[in-house]
Coordinates of C-alpha atoms and ligand atoms in Angstrom, one line a residue:
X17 CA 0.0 0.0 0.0
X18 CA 1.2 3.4 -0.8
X19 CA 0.9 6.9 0.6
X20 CA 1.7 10.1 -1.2
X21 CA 2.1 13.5 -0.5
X22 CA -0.1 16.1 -2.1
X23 CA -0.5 19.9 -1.9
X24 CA -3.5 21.4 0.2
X25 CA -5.0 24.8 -0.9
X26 CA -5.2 27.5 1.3
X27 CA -8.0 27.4 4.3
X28 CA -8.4 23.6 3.5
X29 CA -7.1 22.6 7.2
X30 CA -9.1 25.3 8.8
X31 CA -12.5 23.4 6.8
X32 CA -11.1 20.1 7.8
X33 CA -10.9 21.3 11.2
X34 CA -14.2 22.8 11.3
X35 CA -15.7 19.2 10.0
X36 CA -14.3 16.9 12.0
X37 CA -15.0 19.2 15.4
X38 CA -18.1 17.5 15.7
X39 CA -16.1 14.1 15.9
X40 CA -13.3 15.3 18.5
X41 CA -14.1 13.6 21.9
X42 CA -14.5 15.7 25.1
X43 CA -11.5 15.2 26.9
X44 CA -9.1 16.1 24.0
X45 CA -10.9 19.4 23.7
X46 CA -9.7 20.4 27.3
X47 CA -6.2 19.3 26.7
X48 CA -5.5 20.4 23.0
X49 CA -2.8 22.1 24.5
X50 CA 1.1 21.4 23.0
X51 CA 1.4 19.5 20.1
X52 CA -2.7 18.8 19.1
X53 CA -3.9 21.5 16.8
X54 CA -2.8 21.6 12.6
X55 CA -0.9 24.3 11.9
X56 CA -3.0 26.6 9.3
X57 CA 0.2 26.9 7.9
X58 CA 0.7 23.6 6.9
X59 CA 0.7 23.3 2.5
X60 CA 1.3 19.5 2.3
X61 CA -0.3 16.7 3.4
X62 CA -0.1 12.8 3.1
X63 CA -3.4 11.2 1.2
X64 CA -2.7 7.5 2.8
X65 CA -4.7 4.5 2.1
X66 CA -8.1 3.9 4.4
X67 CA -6.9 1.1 6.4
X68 CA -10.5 -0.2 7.2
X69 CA -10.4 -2.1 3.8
X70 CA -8.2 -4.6 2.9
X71 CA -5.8 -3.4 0.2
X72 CA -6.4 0.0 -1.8
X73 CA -9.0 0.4 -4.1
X74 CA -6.6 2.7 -6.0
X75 CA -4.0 0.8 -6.6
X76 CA -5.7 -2.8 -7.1
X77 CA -6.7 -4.3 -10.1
X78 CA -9.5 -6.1 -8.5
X79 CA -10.9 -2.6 -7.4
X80 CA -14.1 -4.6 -6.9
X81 CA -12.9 -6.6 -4.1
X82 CA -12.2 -3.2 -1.9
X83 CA -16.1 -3.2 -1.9
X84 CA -16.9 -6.5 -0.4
X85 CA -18.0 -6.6 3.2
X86 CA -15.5 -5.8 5.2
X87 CA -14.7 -5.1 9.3
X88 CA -12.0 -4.1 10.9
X89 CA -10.5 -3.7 14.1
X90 CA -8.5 -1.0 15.5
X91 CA -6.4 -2.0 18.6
X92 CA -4.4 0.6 21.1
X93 CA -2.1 -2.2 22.4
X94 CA -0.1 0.2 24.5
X95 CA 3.2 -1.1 26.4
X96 CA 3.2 -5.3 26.2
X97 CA 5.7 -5.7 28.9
X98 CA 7.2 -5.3 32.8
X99 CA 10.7 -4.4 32.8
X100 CA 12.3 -6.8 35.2
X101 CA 13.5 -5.5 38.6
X102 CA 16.9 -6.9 38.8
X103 CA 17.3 -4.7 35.4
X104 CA 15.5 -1.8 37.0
X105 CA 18.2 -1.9 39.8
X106 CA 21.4 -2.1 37.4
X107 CA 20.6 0.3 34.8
X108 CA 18.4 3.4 36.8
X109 CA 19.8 3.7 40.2
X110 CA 23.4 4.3 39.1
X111 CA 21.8 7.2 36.8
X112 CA 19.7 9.0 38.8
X113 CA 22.4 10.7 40.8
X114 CA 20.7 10.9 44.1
X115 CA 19.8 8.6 46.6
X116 CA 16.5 8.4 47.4
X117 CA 14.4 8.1 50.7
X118 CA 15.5 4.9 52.1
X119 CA 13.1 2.2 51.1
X120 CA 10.9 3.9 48.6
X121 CA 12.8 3.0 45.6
X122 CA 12.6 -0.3 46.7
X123 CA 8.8 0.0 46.6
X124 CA 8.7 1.5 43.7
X125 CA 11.0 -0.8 41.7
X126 CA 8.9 -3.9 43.4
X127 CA 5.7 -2.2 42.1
X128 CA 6.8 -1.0 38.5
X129 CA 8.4 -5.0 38.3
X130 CA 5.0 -6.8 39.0
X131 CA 2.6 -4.3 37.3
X132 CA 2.7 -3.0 33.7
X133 CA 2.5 0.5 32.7
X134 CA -1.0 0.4 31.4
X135 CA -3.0 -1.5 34.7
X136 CA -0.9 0.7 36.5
X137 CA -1.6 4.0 35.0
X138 CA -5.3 2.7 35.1
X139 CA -5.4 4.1 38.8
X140 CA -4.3 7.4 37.9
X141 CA -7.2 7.6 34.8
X142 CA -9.8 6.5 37.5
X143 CA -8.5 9.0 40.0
X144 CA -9.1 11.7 37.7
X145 CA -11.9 10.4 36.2
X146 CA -11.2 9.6 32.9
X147 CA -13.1 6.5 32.4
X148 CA -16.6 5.2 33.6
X149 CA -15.5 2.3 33.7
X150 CA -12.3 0.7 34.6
X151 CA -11.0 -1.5 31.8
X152 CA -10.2 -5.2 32.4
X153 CA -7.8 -5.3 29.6
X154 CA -4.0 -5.7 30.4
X155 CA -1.5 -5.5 27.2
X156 CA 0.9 -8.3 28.7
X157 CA -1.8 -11.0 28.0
X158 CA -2.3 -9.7 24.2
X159 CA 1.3 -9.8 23.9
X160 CA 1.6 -13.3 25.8
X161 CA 1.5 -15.0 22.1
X162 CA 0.9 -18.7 21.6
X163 CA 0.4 -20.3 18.0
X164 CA -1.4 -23.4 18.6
X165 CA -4.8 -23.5 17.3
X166 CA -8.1 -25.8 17.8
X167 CA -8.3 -27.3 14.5
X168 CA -12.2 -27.2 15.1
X169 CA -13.4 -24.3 16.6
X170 CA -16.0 -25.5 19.9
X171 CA -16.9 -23.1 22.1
X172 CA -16.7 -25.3 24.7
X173 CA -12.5 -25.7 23.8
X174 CA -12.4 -22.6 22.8
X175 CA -10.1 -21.1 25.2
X176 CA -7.7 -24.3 25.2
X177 CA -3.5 -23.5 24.7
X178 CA -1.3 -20.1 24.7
X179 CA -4.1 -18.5 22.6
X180 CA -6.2 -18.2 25.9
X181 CA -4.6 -15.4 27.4
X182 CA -4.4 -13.3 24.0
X183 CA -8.5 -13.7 23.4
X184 CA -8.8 -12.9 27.1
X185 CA -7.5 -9.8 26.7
X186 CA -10.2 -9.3 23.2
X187 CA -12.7 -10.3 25.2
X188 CA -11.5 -7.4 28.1
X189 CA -11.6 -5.0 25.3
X190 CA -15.1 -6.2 23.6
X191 CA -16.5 -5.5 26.9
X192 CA -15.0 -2.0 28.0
X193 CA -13.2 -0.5 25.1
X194 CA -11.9 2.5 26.4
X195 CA -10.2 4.1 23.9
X196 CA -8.1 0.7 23.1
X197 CA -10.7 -1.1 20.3
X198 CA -12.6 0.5 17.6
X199 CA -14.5 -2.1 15.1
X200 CA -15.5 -0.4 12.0
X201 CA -18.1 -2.2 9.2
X202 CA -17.0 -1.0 5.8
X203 CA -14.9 2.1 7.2
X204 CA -18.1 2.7 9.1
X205 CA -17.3 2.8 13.0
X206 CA -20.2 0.6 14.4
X207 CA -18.4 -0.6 18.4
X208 CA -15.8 1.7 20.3
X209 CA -16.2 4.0 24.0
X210 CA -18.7 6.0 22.3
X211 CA -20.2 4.1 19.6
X212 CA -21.9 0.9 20.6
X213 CA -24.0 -0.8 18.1
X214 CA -24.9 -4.4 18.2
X215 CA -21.3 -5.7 17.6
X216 CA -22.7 -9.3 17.3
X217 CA -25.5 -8.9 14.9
X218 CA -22.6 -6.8 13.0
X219 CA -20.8 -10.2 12.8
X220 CA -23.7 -12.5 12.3
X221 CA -24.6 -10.6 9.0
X222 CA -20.6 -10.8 8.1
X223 CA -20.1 -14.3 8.1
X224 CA -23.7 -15.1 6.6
X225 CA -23.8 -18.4 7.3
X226 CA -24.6 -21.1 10.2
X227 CA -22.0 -23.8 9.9
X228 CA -22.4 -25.5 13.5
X229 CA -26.3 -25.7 13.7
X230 CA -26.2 -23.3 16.7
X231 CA -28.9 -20.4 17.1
X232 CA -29.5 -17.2 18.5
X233 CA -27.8 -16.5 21.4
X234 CA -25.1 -19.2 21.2
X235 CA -24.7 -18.6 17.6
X236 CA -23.8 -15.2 18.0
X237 CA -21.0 -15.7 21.3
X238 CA -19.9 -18.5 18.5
X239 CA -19.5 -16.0 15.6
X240 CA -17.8 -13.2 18.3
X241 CA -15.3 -15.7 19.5
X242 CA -14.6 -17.1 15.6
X243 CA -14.0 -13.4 14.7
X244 CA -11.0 -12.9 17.6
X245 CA -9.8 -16.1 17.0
X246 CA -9.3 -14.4 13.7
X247 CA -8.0 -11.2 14.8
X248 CA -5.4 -13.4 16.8
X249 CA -3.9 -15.2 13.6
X250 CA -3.9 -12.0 12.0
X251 CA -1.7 -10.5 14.9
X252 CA 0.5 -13.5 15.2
X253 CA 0.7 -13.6 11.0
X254 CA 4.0 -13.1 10.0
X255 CA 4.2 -10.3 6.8
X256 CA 5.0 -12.6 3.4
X257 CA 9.1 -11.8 2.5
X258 CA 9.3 -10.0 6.1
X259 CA 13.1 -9.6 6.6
X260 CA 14.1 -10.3 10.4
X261 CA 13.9 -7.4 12.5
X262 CA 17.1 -5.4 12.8
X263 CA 17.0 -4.2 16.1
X264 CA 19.7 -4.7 18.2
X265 CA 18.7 -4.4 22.4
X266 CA 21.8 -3.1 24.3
X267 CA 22.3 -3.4 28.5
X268 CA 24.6 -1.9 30.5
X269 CA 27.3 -3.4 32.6
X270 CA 26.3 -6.9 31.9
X271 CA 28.7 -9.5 31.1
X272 CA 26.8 -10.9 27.7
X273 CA 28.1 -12.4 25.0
X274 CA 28.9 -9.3 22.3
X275 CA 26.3 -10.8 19.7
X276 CA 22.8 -9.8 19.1
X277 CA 19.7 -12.3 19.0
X278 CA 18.8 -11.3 15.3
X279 CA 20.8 -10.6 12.6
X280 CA 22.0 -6.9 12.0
X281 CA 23.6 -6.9 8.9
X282 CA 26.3 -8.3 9.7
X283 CA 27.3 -4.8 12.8
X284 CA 26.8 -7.5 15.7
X285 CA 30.2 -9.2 16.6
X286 CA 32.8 -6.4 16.2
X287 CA 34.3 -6.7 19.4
X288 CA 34.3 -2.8 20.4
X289 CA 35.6 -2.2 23.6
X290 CA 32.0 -1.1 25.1
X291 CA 29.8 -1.2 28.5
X292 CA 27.1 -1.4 26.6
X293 CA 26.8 -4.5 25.3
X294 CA 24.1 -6.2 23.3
X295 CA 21.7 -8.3 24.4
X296 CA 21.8 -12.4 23.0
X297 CA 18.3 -13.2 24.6
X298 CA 16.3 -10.5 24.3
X299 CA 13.3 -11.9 26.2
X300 CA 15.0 -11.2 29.4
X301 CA 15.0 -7.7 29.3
X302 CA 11.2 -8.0 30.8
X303 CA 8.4 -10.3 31.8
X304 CA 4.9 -10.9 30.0
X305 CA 3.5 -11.3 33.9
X306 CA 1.5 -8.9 34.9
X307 CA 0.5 -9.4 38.8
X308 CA -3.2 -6.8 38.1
X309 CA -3.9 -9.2 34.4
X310 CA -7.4 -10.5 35.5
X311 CA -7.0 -13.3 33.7
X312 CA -6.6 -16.4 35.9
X313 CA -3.8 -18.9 36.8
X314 CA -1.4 -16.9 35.0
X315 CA 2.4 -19.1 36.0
X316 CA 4.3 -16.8 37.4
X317 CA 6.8 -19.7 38.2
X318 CA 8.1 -19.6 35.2
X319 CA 8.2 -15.7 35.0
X320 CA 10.8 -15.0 32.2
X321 CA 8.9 -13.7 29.3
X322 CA 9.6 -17.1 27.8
X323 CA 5.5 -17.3 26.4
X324 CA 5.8 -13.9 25.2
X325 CA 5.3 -13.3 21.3
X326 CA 8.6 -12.5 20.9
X327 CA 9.2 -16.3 21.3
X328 CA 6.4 -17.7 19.3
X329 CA 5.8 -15.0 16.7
X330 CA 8.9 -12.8 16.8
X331 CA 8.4 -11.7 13.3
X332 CA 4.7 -10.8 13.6
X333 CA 3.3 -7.6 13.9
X334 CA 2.5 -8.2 17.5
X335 CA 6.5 -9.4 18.4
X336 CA 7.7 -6.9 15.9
X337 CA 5.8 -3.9 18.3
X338 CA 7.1 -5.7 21.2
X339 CA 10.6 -5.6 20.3
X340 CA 10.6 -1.9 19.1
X341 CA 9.1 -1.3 22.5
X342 CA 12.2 -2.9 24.1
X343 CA 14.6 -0.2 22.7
X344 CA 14.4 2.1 25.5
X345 CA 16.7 -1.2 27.2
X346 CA 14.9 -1.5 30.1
X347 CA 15.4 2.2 31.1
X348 CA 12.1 3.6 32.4
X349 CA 12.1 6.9 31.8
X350 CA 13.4 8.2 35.1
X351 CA 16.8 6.5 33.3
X352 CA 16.4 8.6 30.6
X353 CA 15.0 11.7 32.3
X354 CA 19.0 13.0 33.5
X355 CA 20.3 12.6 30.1
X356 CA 17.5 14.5 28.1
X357 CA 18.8 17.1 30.3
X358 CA 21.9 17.0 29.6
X359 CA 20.8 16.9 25.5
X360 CA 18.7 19.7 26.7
X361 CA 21.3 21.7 28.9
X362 CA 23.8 21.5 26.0
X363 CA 22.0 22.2 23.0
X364 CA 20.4 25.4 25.1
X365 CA 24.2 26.8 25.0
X366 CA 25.2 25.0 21.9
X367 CA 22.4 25.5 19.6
X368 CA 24.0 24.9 16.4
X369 CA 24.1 21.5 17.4
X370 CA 20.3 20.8 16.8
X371 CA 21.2 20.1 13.6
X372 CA 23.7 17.4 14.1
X373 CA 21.8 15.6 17.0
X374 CA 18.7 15.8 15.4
X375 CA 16.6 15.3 18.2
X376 CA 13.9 17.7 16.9
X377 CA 14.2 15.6 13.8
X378 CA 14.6 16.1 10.7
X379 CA 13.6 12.0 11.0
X380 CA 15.8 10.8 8.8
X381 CA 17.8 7.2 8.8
X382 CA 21.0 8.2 9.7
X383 CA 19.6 10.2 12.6
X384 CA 16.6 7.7 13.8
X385 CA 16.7 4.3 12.3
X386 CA 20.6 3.5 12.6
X387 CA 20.7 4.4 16.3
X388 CA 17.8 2.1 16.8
X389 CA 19.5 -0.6 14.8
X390 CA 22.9 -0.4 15.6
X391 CA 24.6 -0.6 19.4
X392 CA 26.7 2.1 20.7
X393 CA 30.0 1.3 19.9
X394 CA 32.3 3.3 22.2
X395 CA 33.1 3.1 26.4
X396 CA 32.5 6.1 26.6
X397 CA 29.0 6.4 28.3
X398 CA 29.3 9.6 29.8
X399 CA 29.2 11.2 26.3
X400 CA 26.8 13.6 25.1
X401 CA 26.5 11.4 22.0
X402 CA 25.7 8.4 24.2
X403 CA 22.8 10.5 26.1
X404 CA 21.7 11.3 22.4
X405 CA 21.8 8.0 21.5
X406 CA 19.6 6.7 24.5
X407 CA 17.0 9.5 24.5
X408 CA 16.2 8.7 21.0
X409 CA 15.8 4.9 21.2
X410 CA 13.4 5.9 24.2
X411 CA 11.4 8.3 21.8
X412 CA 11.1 5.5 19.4
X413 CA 10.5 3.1 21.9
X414 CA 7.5 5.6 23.2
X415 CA 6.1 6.0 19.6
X416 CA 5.8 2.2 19.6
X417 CA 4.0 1.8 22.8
X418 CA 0.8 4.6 21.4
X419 CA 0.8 3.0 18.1
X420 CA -2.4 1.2 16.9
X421 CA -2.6 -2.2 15.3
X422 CA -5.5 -2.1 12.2
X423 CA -6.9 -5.3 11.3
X424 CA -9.7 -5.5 8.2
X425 CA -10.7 -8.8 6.9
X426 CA -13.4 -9.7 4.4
X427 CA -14.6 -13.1 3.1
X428 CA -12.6 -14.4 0.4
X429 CA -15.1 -15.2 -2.8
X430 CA -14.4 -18.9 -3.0
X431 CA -13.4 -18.1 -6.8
X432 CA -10.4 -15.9 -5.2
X433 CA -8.0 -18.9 -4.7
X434 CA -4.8 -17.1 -6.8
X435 CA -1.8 -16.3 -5.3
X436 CA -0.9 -13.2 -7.4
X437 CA 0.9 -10.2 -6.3
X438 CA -1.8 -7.7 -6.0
X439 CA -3.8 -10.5 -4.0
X440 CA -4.0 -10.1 -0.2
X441 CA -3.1 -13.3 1.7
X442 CA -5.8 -15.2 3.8
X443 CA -6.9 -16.5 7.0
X444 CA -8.8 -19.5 7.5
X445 CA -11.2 -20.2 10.5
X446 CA -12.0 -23.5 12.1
X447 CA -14.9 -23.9 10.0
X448 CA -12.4 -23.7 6.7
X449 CA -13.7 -20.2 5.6
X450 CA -11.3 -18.1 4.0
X451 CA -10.5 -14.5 4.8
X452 CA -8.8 -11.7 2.8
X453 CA -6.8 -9.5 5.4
X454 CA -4.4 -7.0 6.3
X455 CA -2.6 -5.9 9.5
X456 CA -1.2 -2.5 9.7
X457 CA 0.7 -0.1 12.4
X458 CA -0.8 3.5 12.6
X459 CA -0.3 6.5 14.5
X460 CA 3.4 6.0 14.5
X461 CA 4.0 9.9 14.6
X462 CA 7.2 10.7 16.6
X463 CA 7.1 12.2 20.1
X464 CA 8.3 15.5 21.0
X465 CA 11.6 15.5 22.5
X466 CA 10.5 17.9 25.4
X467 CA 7.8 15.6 25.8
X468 CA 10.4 13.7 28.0
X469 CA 9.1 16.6 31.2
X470 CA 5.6 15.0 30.2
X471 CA 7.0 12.0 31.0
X472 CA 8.7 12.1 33.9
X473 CA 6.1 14.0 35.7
X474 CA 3.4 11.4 34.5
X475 CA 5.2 8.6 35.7
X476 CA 5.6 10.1 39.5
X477 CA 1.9 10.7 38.9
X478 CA 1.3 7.2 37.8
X479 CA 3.2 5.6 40.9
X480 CA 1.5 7.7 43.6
X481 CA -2.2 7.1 42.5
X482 CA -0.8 3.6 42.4
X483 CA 0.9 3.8 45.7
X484 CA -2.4 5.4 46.9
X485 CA -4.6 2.2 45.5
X486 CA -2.2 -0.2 47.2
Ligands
5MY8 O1 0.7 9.5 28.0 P1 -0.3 8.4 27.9 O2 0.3 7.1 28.3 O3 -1.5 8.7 28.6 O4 -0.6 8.2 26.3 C1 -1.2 9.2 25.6 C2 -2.6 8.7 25.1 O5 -3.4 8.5 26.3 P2 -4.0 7.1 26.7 O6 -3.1 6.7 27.9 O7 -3.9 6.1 25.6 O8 -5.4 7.4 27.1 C3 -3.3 9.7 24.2 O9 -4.4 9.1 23.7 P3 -5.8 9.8 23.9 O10 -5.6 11.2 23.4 O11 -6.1 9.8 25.4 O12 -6.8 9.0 23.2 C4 -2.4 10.1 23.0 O13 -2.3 8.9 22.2 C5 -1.1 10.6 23.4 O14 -0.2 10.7 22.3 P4 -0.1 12.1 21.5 O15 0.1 13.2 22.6 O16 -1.5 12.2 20.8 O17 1.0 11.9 20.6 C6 -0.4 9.6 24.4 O18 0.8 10.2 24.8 P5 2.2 9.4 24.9 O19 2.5 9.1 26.3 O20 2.1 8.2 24.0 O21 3.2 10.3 24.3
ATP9 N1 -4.8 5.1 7.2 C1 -5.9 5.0 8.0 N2 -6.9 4.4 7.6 C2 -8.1 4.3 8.4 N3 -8.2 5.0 9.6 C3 -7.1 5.7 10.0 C4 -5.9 5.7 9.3 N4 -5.1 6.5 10.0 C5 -5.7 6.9 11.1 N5 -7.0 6.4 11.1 C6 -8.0 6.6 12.1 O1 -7.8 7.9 12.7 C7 -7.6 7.9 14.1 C8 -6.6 9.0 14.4 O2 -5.4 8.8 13.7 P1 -4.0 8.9 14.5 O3 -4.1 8.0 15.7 O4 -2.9 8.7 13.6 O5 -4.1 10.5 14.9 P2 -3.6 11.2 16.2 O6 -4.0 12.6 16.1 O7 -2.2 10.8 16.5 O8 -4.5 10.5 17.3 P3 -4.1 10.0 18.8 O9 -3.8 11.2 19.6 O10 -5.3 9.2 19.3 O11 -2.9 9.1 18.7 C9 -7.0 6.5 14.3 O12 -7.2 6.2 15.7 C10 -7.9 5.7 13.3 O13 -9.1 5.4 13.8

């Protein structure tokens, strides 16, 4: 799928803006403050394919098949992992340059080790009441992968194998959306926070047809649970002629092997003389437990990440986010905070140095993807260049963790068995129906640097409404 950029006329965003007021929810109206509003300014824009269909009707050559039923899912996934304590100890206490109040950062390191971001920052949202309702869903059990399937779907067997903990967390987000799921019929948003139609009718008309001899009620949990099933495949469906992922996860201080779990073009191995040192099993940096997941009998016993997607789908869309999450190497961000100040300090008395940091952008490879890829190849850690190159990869690694996952499927016509190039691929359901799909990241627009005050003082925000809960 392609995007392209196009010219806008003059007062064009001001009538966009005026259109879609109607459409802006509530909340973001009282904080459109910072980075929210278009510039009237702006003279170019990007035209980008509409995601709720699979494939684009203007590029195909079977523009017909854009305009068969279609639904999609949009899914907020947020941050899929805990970073592990004994890594929260080695890599943010020696940074943070004071000590703090004897035994709090002990709580606070036990807390942000058990509990993921999200289910944690779920007490702050409720405190300042932000939802209704308080979500059930918990990102580590969408990212806790699994590729076994039931070769006959039953909903009695439905939630057998690693699949169970992914369709828990759907079902969490069927029931209280939040701003995490949007379901869309034909581009059409028909199930979200503020949009709830009957979701299950919705489905029964999509699939059409009764294959199990169930009715009514049962018929329709049947055709909800066939459709996540679905949605998981899709997320654990691996891109046809994806390359490996290049990223390359550095510690500090450890004594690992120099050599990087995935391939890097051949960078990994050079033998620099370097504290930070890549990581070989990059599953360690965190854990896929989650002790406020309400799914049940989660086994913490064997609490290494180890069931994560980035073990049985690494090179799915799902393991792919997961891993670009993992480049801020298991520094939360009050790691990060004391070197965006020293970016910060430096490039307020140097400012002709914006340019070659880059940190405002412009976004380019050199600047962006290589530090991402590459390791830091020098023992010099107290460098301003080393600060850089961390504050980036946590930028990045915060762009990742806001992204949305877009899934549109639509039944394949059974004539639609070729394998050509402009063909999308298919998934198949326990019944043997075949599905057209695509899966595609959106929103992956870069975060401010400054952003990184937003940050800090969120996260204190986050642990003390969490603190409070406790
Ligand atoms: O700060 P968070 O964790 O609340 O995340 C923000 C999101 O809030 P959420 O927690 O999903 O309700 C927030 O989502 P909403 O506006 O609340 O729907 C935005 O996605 C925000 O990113 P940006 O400022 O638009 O680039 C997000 O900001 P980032 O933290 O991703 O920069
Ligand atoms: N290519 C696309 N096709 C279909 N829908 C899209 C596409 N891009 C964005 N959307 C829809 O528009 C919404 C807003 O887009 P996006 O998230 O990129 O904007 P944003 O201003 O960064 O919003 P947010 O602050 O929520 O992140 C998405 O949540 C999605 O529903």
């Amino acid at each position: 799928m392609f995007s392209r950029l196009t010219q806008i006329p003059k007062g064009f965003v001001e009538k966009v803006e005026s259109e879609i007021e109607h459409l802006r929810p509530a909340y973001r109206k009282i904080h459109d403050e910072d980075f929210k509003t278009i510039d009237p300014a702006t003279c170019s824009a990007l035209v980008l394919p509409d995601l709720c269909f699979v494939g684009d009707s203007a590029m195909s050559a079977h523009p017909q098949q854009y305009y068969t039923p279609t639904i999609s899912v949009e899914i907020k996934v947020t941050q899929g992992h805990v970073k592990h304590t004994q890594n929260a100890h080695l890599l943010n206490r020696p940074k943070k340059g004071f000590m703090p109040a004897p035994g709090s950062l002990f709580k606070e390191d036990s807390i942000k080790g058990k509990v993921c971001k999200f289910c944690m920052h779920k007490k702050l949202k409720e405190k300042e009441g932000r939802w209704n309702n308080s979500s059930n869903y918990c990102p580590l059990d969408l990212f806790s992968g699994g590729s076994v399937r039931a070769a006959n779907y039953c909903p009695l067997d439905l939630f057998l194998g690693d699949r169970r903990r992914m369709m828990h967390a759907l079902l969490s987000l069927y029931g209280i959306p939040q701003n995490n799921f949007k379901v869309f019929q034909d581009g059409r948003e028909v199930f979200s926070d503020t949009v709830q139609e009957d979701l299950t009718g919705i489905l029964h008309q999509f699939f059409g047809d009764s294959v199990n001899g169930f009715t009514n009620g049962l018929q329709k949990q049947h055709e909800l649970h066939t459709f996540l099933d679905l949605i998981v495949d899709a997320l654990l469906s691996t891109p046809e002629g994806a390359k490996p992922s290049q990223i390359c996860h550095t510690q500090s201080n450890q004594a690992t092997p120099n050599s990087c779990a995935h391939s890097n073009g051949g960078s990994e191995g050079k033998g620099h003389a370097s504290s930070e040192v890549k990581v070989m099993n990059r599953t360690k940096l965190c854990s896929n437990f989650c002790a406020k997941s309400s799914y049940p009998n989660i086994d913490n016993s064997q609490n290494d990440g180890a069931a994560s997607v980035m073990l049985s789908a690494p090179e799915s869309v799902l393991g792919r986010i997961l891993c670009t999450q993992q480049l801020d190497d298991a520094v939360d961000i009050d790691g990060v905070f004391p070197l965006y100040q020293r970016v910060k300090d430096h490039l307020k008395a140097h400012p002709e140095d914006r340019c070659k940091f880059g940190v405002y952008g412009p976004f380019t490879k050199e600047l962006w993807l290589d530090p991402c890829i590459q390791g830091f190849d020098t023992a010099d850690t107290d460098s301003l260049e080393y600060a850089v190159y961390k504050v980036k990869r946590f930028i990045v690694s915060k762009t990742m963790q806001d992204c949305s996952i877009m899934v549109a499927m639509q039944r394949c016509p059974s004539c639609s068995q070729s394998k050509t190039a402009d063909v999308p691929p298919c998934l198949t359901d326990g019944h043997g129906r075949k599905f057209h799909y695509s899966v595609s990241i959106i929103d992956l627009d870069p975060k401010p640097f400054d952003k990184l005050t937003k940050y800090n003082q969120l996260e204190k925000n986050i642990l003390q409404a969490y603190t409070e809960y406790l």
